[in-house]
């Protein structure tokens, strides 16, 4: 049986979730897929910090030790663009496959990184970069590869959706709903990228390039920071709901992308998506309209998406036993 060694960069919420999920599912994966996946090294900031259930000998504060070590797949979960980008570039140059949940890095440098992966005959898995546990990347990359995609629309940010849902159902103003989202773990302490729309825009850019290919993008982004409860109530009076919606469609020689709050009729497919949940509606010329929905964030849903990429690469690669 082939053994696949993982170099894990980052052991935060998602990284720890990945370690725990792999430990739980390792034997099942061995029996079903015929590969033994094991974490060989873990990059952390503080190797002395207690991490129950993790062998301290796996921990390292030196990224190059992991990137140049005998790891087959590098799982990048440190986030950000600069350090993460340097790690991923080094891994690809060293002939290692990469799995990442880093939407910001892919939105910023995706074309360059995929070109590097092709040159070095390795793969990049990025299912976890958009909508956590919803397999939307795989659907566009594989399941719908034979169809012409006409449009994508979706609720791509769980923080915004949670805030709007609480404003609607709990009669809260924006600040109160944001505070509640932070208290319940659905918003970061600094939520500017979420409520400003940039997080959803990064995810939309990834989906748009998968669906339509590399083209000029006309992007317009508007957040929800100025939404009022009065606006929510006015929509309700018209039997509508307010949702933060991302859309992408082919227009002429480019892609038109919009991230903005919209008033949706109660019967609209996205109107019923509440709280931290995400959803994506894809319209294809042959298949018609398809909808994907589920948990868009959280340590285990995101870790499951990371692990699915690891399994796919491990099972399909030409690594020797």
Short mmCIF file of C-alpha atoms in Angstrom, two decimals:
data_model
loop_
_atom_site.label_atom_id
_atom_site.label_comp_id
_atom_site.label_asym_id
_atom_site.label_seq_id
_atom_site.Cartn_x
_atom_site.Cartn_y
_atom_site.Cartn_z
CA UNK A 1 0.00 0.00 0.00
CA UNK A 2 1.29 3.43 -0.91
CA UNK A 3 2.06 5.80 1.94
CA UNK A 4 1.44 9.49 1.25
CA UNK A 5 3.27 11.92 3.52
CA UNK A 6 1.66 15.27 4.25
CA UNK A 7 3.47 18.47 5.14
CA UNK A 8 0.91 20.66 6.92
CA UNK A 9 1.54 24.40 6.95
CA UNK A 10 -0.54 25.85 9.77
CA UNK A 11 -2.30 24.25 12.71
CA UNK A 12 -5.06 26.75 13.45
CA UNK A 13 -8.77 26.03 13.37
CA UNK A 14 -8.82 24.35 9.96
CA UNK A 15 -5.38 22.78 10.33
CA UNK A 16 -6.33 21.17 13.61
CA UNK A 17 -9.62 20.08 12.08
CA UNK A 18 -7.70 18.41 9.25
CA UNK A 19 -5.43 16.53 11.68
CA UNK A 20 -8.40 15.33 13.71
CA UNK A 21 -10.46 14.35 10.66
CA UNK A 22 -7.59 12.42 9.09
CA UNK A 23 -7.00 10.55 12.36
CA UNK A 24 -10.66 9.60 12.43
CA UNK A 25 -10.93 8.55 8.78
CA UNK A 26 -7.45 7.16 8.07
CA UNK A 27 -8.36 3.48 8.28
CA UNK A 28 -11.48 3.96 6.17
CA UNK A 29 -9.41 5.72 3.49
CA UNK A 30 -6.81 2.92 3.60
CA UNK A 31 -9.50 0.32 2.96
CA UNK A 32 -11.44 2.23 0.34
CA UNK A 33 -8.74 4.06 -1.61
CA UNK A 34 -5.69 1.90 -1.05
CA UNK A 35 -3.50 4.74 0.22
CA UNK A 36 -2.15 5.40 3.70
CA UNK A 37 -2.17 9.14 4.32
CA UNK A 38 -0.08 10.39 7.23
CA UNK A 39 0.95 13.83 8.50
CA UNK A 40 4.76 13.89 8.49
CA UNK A 41 5.48 17.47 9.60
CA UNK A 42 3.45 20.46 10.80
CA UNK A 43 4.55 24.10 10.52
CA UNK A 44 3.57 26.14 13.60
CA UNK A 45 4.55 29.51 15.06
CA UNK A 46 5.17 28.12 18.55
CA UNK A 47 6.34 24.51 18.80
CA UNK A 48 6.12 24.62 22.62
CA UNK A 49 2.40 25.35 22.71
CA UNK A 50 0.45 22.32 24.01
CA UNK A 51 -1.54 20.58 21.27
CA UNK A 52 -3.33 17.57 22.76
CA UNK A 53 -3.39 14.57 20.45
CA UNK A 54 -0.53 15.79 18.24
CA UNK A 55 2.93 14.27 18.56
CA UNK A 56 5.30 17.19 19.39
CA UNK A 57 7.99 15.60 17.21
CA UNK A 58 5.88 16.48 14.15
CA UNK A 59 6.03 20.21 14.90
CA UNK A 60 8.47 22.62 13.30
CA UNK A 61 8.86 26.38 13.09
CA UNK A 62 11.03 26.15 9.95
CA UNK A 63 8.99 26.12 6.75
CA UNK A 64 11.94 25.11 4.57
CA UNK A 65 12.43 21.95 6.62
CA UNK A 66 8.94 20.88 5.59
CA UNK A 67 9.02 22.16 2.00
CA UNK A 68 12.34 20.42 1.33
CA UNK A 69 11.51 17.30 3.36
CA UNK A 70 10.19 13.98 2.10
CA UNK A 71 6.57 15.14 1.98
CA UNK A 72 4.51 14.22 -1.06
CA UNK A 73 1.70 16.77 -0.62
CA UNK A 74 1.92 20.19 1.04
CA UNK A 75 -1.31 21.35 2.67
CA UNK A 76 -1.19 25.14 2.96
CA UNK A 77 -3.46 26.52 5.70
CA UNK A 78 -1.51 29.54 6.94
CA UNK A 79 -3.65 32.00 4.97
CA UNK A 80 -2.71 35.39 3.57
CA UNK A 81 -0.87 36.08 0.34
CA UNK A 82 2.82 36.81 0.92
CA UNK A 83 4.18 34.04 3.18
CA UNK A 84 1.68 31.50 1.88
CA UNK A 85 2.55 32.41 -1.70
CA UNK A 86 6.25 31.93 -1.05
CA UNK A 87 5.59 28.54 0.56
CA UNK A 88 3.40 27.36 -2.31
CA UNK A 89 5.86 28.53 -4.97
CA UNK A 90 8.70 26.70 -3.21
CA UNK A 91 6.62 23.53 -2.88
CA UNK A 92 5.67 23.53 -6.56
CA UNK A 93 9.25 24.18 -7.64
CA UNK A 94 10.29 21.20 -5.50
CA UNK A 95 7.84 18.98 -7.36
CA UNK A 96 5.31 18.66 -4.56
CA UNK A 97 1.55 18.67 -4.96
CA UNK A 98 -0.26 21.42 -3.06
CA UNK A 99 -3.67 21.55 -1.41
CA UNK A 100 -4.87 24.93 -0.17
CA UNK A 101 -7.91 26.64 1.29
CA UNK A 102 -6.44 30.06 0.51
CA UNK A 103 -8.92 32.00 -1.61
CA UNK A 104 -6.98 35.26 -1.29
CA UNK A 105 -3.83 33.67 -2.71
CA UNK A 106 -5.66 32.03 -5.61
CA UNK A 107 -7.57 35.20 -6.46
CA UNK A 108 -4.30 37.14 -6.42
CA UNK A 109 -1.86 34.70 -8.04
CA UNK A 110 -3.86 31.70 -9.22
CA UNK A 111 -2.86 31.81 -12.89
CA UNK A 112 0.84 32.00 -12.04
CA UNK A 113 0.61 29.16 -9.53
CA UNK A 114 -1.34 26.85 -11.84
CA UNK A 115 1.18 27.52 -14.61
CA UNK A 116 3.98 26.60 -12.21
CA UNK A 117 2.15 23.41 -11.22
CA UNK A 118 1.81 22.46 -14.89
CA UNK A 119 5.50 23.11 -15.55
CA UNK A 120 6.49 20.97 -12.59
CA UNK A 121 3.93 18.25 -13.39
CA UNK A 122 2.16 18.50 -10.07
CA UNK A 123 -1.36 19.45 -9.02
CA UNK A 124 -3.04 22.09 -6.89
CA UNK A 125 -6.20 21.13 -5.01
CA UNK A 126 -8.35 24.04 -3.92
CA UNK A 127 -11.84 22.71 -3.17
CA UNK A 128 -11.73 24.24 0.32
CA UNK A 129 -11.05 27.75 -0.99
CA UNK A 130 -14.71 28.37 -1.86
CA UNK A 131 -17.75 27.53 0.28
CA UNK A 132 -16.07 25.16 2.73
CA UNK A 133 -17.71 21.76 2.55
CA UNK A 134 -19.77 22.39 -0.61
CA UNK A 135 -18.03 20.57 -3.52
CA UNK A 136 -18.59 23.42 -5.95
CA UNK A 137 -15.03 23.53 -7.32
CA UNK A 138 -15.13 19.85 -8.24
CA UNK A 139 -18.56 20.29 -9.81
CA UNK A 140 -17.33 23.06 -12.11
CA UNK A 141 -13.93 21.50 -12.81
CA UNK A 142 -15.15 17.98 -13.52
CA UNK A 143 -18.89 17.38 -13.30
CA UNK A 144 -19.85 20.29 -15.56
CA UNK A 145 -16.76 20.35 -17.78
CA UNK A 146 -18.84 19.20 -20.76
CA UNK A 147 -21.41 21.98 -20.50
CA UNK A 148 -21.27 25.67 -21.31
CA UNK A 149 -21.88 27.66 -18.11
CA UNK A 150 -24.12 30.66 -18.65
CA UNK A 151 -24.17 32.16 -15.17
CA UNK A 152 -23.24 31.66 -11.53
CA UNK A 153 -25.02 33.24 -8.59
CA UNK A 154 -24.68 32.52 -4.93
CA UNK A 155 -24.42 33.41 -1.29
CA UNK A 156 -20.69 32.96 -0.77
CA UNK A 157 -20.07 34.56 2.62
CA UNK A 158 -21.54 33.02 5.75
CA UNK A 159 -20.85 36.06 7.92
CA UNK A 160 -22.92 38.39 5.75
CA UNK A 161 -25.71 35.87 5.44
CA UNK A 162 -25.81 35.33 9.20
CA UNK A 163 -25.98 39.09 9.83
CA UNK A 164 -28.78 39.63 7.31
CA UNK A 165 -30.73 36.66 8.67
CA UNK A 166 -30.50 37.92 12.24
CA UNK A 167 -31.52 41.43 11.18
CA UNK A 168 -34.52 39.89 9.48
CA UNK A 169 -35.58 37.40 12.16
CA UNK A 170 -34.46 39.12 15.38
CA UNK A 171 -35.31 42.71 14.39
CA UNK A 172 -31.72 43.85 14.88
CA UNK A 173 -29.80 46.71 13.35
CA UNK A 174 -26.52 45.92 11.60
CA UNK A 175 -24.23 46.58 14.59
CA UNK A 176 -26.26 44.31 16.86
CA UNK A 177 -26.32 41.51 14.31
CA UNK A 178 -22.57 41.82 13.72
CA UNK A 179 -21.93 41.69 17.45
CA UNK A 180 -24.06 38.54 17.70
CA UNK A 181 -22.17 36.97 14.78
CA UNK A 182 -18.87 37.58 16.57
CA UNK A 183 -20.19 36.19 19.86
CA UNK A 184 -21.30 32.99 18.14
CA UNK A 185 -18.14 32.53 16.12
CA UNK A 186 -19.59 33.39 12.71
CA UNK A 187 -17.53 36.58 12.27
CA UNK A 188 -13.87 37.39 12.80
CA UNK A 189 -12.80 40.12 15.22
CA UNK A 190 -11.86 42.12 12.11
CA UNK A 191 -14.75 41.40 9.77
CA UNK A 192 -14.00 44.11 7.19
CA UNK A 193 -13.22 41.68 4.35
CA UNK A 194 -16.47 39.82 5.01
CA UNK A 195 -18.95 42.68 5.42
CA UNK A 196 -17.19 44.76 2.77
CA UNK A 197 -17.70 42.04 0.16
CA UNK A 198 -14.05 41.32 -0.63
CA UNK A 199 -14.19 37.75 0.71
CA UNK A 200 -17.13 36.92 -1.56
CA UNK A 201 -15.41 38.67 -4.47
CA UNK A 202 -12.30 36.49 -4.09
CA UNK A 203 -14.43 33.35 -4.10
CA UNK A 204 -16.42 34.58 -7.09
CA UNK A 205 -13.25 35.25 -9.05
CA UNK A 206 -12.14 31.64 -8.50
CA UNK A 207 -15.52 30.24 -9.56
CA UNK A 208 -15.74 32.59 -12.54
CA UNK A 209 -12.38 31.53 -13.91
CA UNK A 210 -13.32 27.86 -13.50
CA UNK A 211 -16.60 28.40 -15.32
CA UNK A 212 -15.55 30.79 -18.07
CA UNK A 213 -11.77 30.49 -18.33
CA UNK A 214 -9.17 33.26 -18.02
CA UNK A 215 -10.74 36.45 -19.36
CA UNK A 216 -10.97 40.12 -18.53
CA UNK A 217 -13.08 40.63 -15.41
CA UNK A 218 -15.34 43.60 -14.75
CA UNK A 219 -15.88 43.38 -10.98
CA UNK A 220 -18.13 45.57 -8.85
CA UNK A 221 -18.30 45.01 -5.09
CA UNK A 222 -20.67 46.47 -2.51
CA UNK A 223 -20.83 45.26 1.06
CA UNK A 224 -23.56 45.22 3.68
CA UNK A 225 -22.10 47.67 6.20
CA UNK A 226 -24.71 50.32 5.44
CA UNK A 227 -27.78 48.06 5.44
CA UNK A 228 -30.52 49.13 7.86
CA UNK A 229 -33.33 47.29 9.56
CA UNK A 230 -35.73 49.62 7.76
CA UNK A 231 -34.43 48.27 4.44
CA UNK A 232 -35.04 44.72 5.68
CA UNK A 233 -38.58 45.63 6.74
CA UNK A 234 -39.36 47.35 3.44
CA UNK A 235 -38.29 44.21 1.60
CA UNK A 236 -40.44 42.08 3.90
CA UNK A 237 -43.46 44.26 3.11
CA UNK A 238 -42.92 43.39 -0.56
CA UNK A 239 -42.64 39.68 0.36
CA UNK A 240 -38.92 39.76 -0.35
CA UNK A 241 -35.72 39.18 1.59
CA UNK A 242 -32.35 40.95 1.44
CA UNK A 243 -29.38 38.73 0.63
CA UNK A 244 -25.74 39.43 -0.23
CA UNK A 245 -25.46 37.85 -3.67
CA UNK A 246 -22.45 37.22 -5.90
CA UNK A 247 -23.08 36.80 -9.63
CA UNK A 248 -20.91 36.10 -12.66
CA UNK A 249 -21.85 35.90 -16.33
CA UNK A 250 -20.23 36.11 -19.73
CA UNK A 251 -20.63 39.53 -21.35
CA UNK A 252 -18.99 40.06 -24.71
CA UNK A 253 -15.29 39.27 -24.42
CA UNK A 254 -15.15 39.28 -20.65
CA UNK A 255 -16.82 38.29 -17.41
CA UNK A 256 -19.15 40.58 -15.51
CA UNK A 257 -18.99 39.97 -11.76
CA UNK A 258 -21.13 41.62 -9.11
CA UNK A 259 -21.13 41.26 -5.33
CA UNK A 260 -23.98 43.24 -3.83
CA UNK A 261 -27.00 42.99 -1.64
CA UNK A 262 -30.17 42.28 -3.53
CA UNK A 263 -33.84 42.10 -2.77
CA UNK A 264 -35.01 38.59 -3.67
CA UNK A 265 -38.61 37.34 -3.87
CA UNK A 266 -39.45 34.83 -1.16
CA UNK A 267 -39.69 32.05 -3.76
CA UNK A 268 -36.17 32.69 -5.15
CA UNK A 269 -33.82 29.69 -4.62
CA UNK A 270 -31.40 31.82 -2.60
CA UNK A 271 -34.05 33.47 -0.43
CA UNK A 272 -34.32 30.46 1.85
CA UNK A 273 -30.57 30.27 2.61
CA UNK A 274 -30.22 31.44 6.19
CA UNK A 275 -27.63 32.06 8.87
CA UNK A 276 -24.07 30.87 8.12
CA UNK A 277 -25.06 28.66 5.20
CA UNK A 278 -23.84 29.16 1.64
CA UNK A 279 -25.41 28.29 -1.70
CA UNK A 280 -24.43 28.45 -5.36
CA UNK A 281 -26.79 28.32 -8.34
CA UNK A 282 -25.20 27.36 -11.65
CA UNK A 283 -27.01 27.65 -14.95
CA UNK A 284 -25.64 25.54 -17.78
CA UNK A 285 -26.81 25.49 -21.38
CA UNK A 286 -27.33 21.71 -21.31
CA UNK A 287 -28.09 20.91 -17.66
CA UNK A 288 -30.23 23.93 -16.85
CA UNK A 289 -30.20 25.20 -13.28
CA UNK A 290 -28.35 23.37 -10.51
CA UNK A 291 -28.17 24.42 -6.86
CA UNK A 292 -25.54 23.49 -4.29
CA UNK A 293 -25.97 24.44 -0.64
CA UNK A 294 -24.56 23.62 2.76
CA UNK A 295 -22.08 24.70 5.40
CA UNK A 296 -19.78 27.23 3.83
CA UNK A 297 -17.32 27.49 6.71
CA UNK A 298 -16.21 25.86 9.93
CA UNK A 299 -13.24 23.71 10.80
CA UNK A 300 -14.67 20.30 9.92
CA UNK A 301 -16.52 21.16 6.67
CA UNK A 302 -13.42 22.97 5.39
CA UNK A 303 -11.11 20.20 6.62
CA UNK A 304 -13.28 17.65 4.80
CA UNK A 305 -12.82 19.59 1.56
CA UNK A 306 -9.05 19.71 2.13
CA UNK A 307 -8.95 15.97 2.81
CA UNK A 308 -10.99 15.22 -0.32
CA UNK A 309 -8.35 16.99 -2.43
CA UNK A 310 -5.57 15.11 -0.66
CA UNK A 311 -7.30 11.78 -1.34
CA UNK A 312 -7.93 12.63 -5.00
CA UNK A 313 -4.32 13.64 -5.61
CA UNK A 314 -2.98 10.65 -3.68
CA UNK A 315 -5.20 8.17 -5.50
CA UNK A 316 -4.56 9.58 -8.97
CA UNK A 317 -0.87 10.43 -8.70
CA UNK A 318 1.98 8.30 -9.98
CA UNK A 319 3.79 8.23 -6.64
CA UNK A 320 5.65 5.01 -6.10
CA UNK A 321 4.77 2.75 -3.16
#
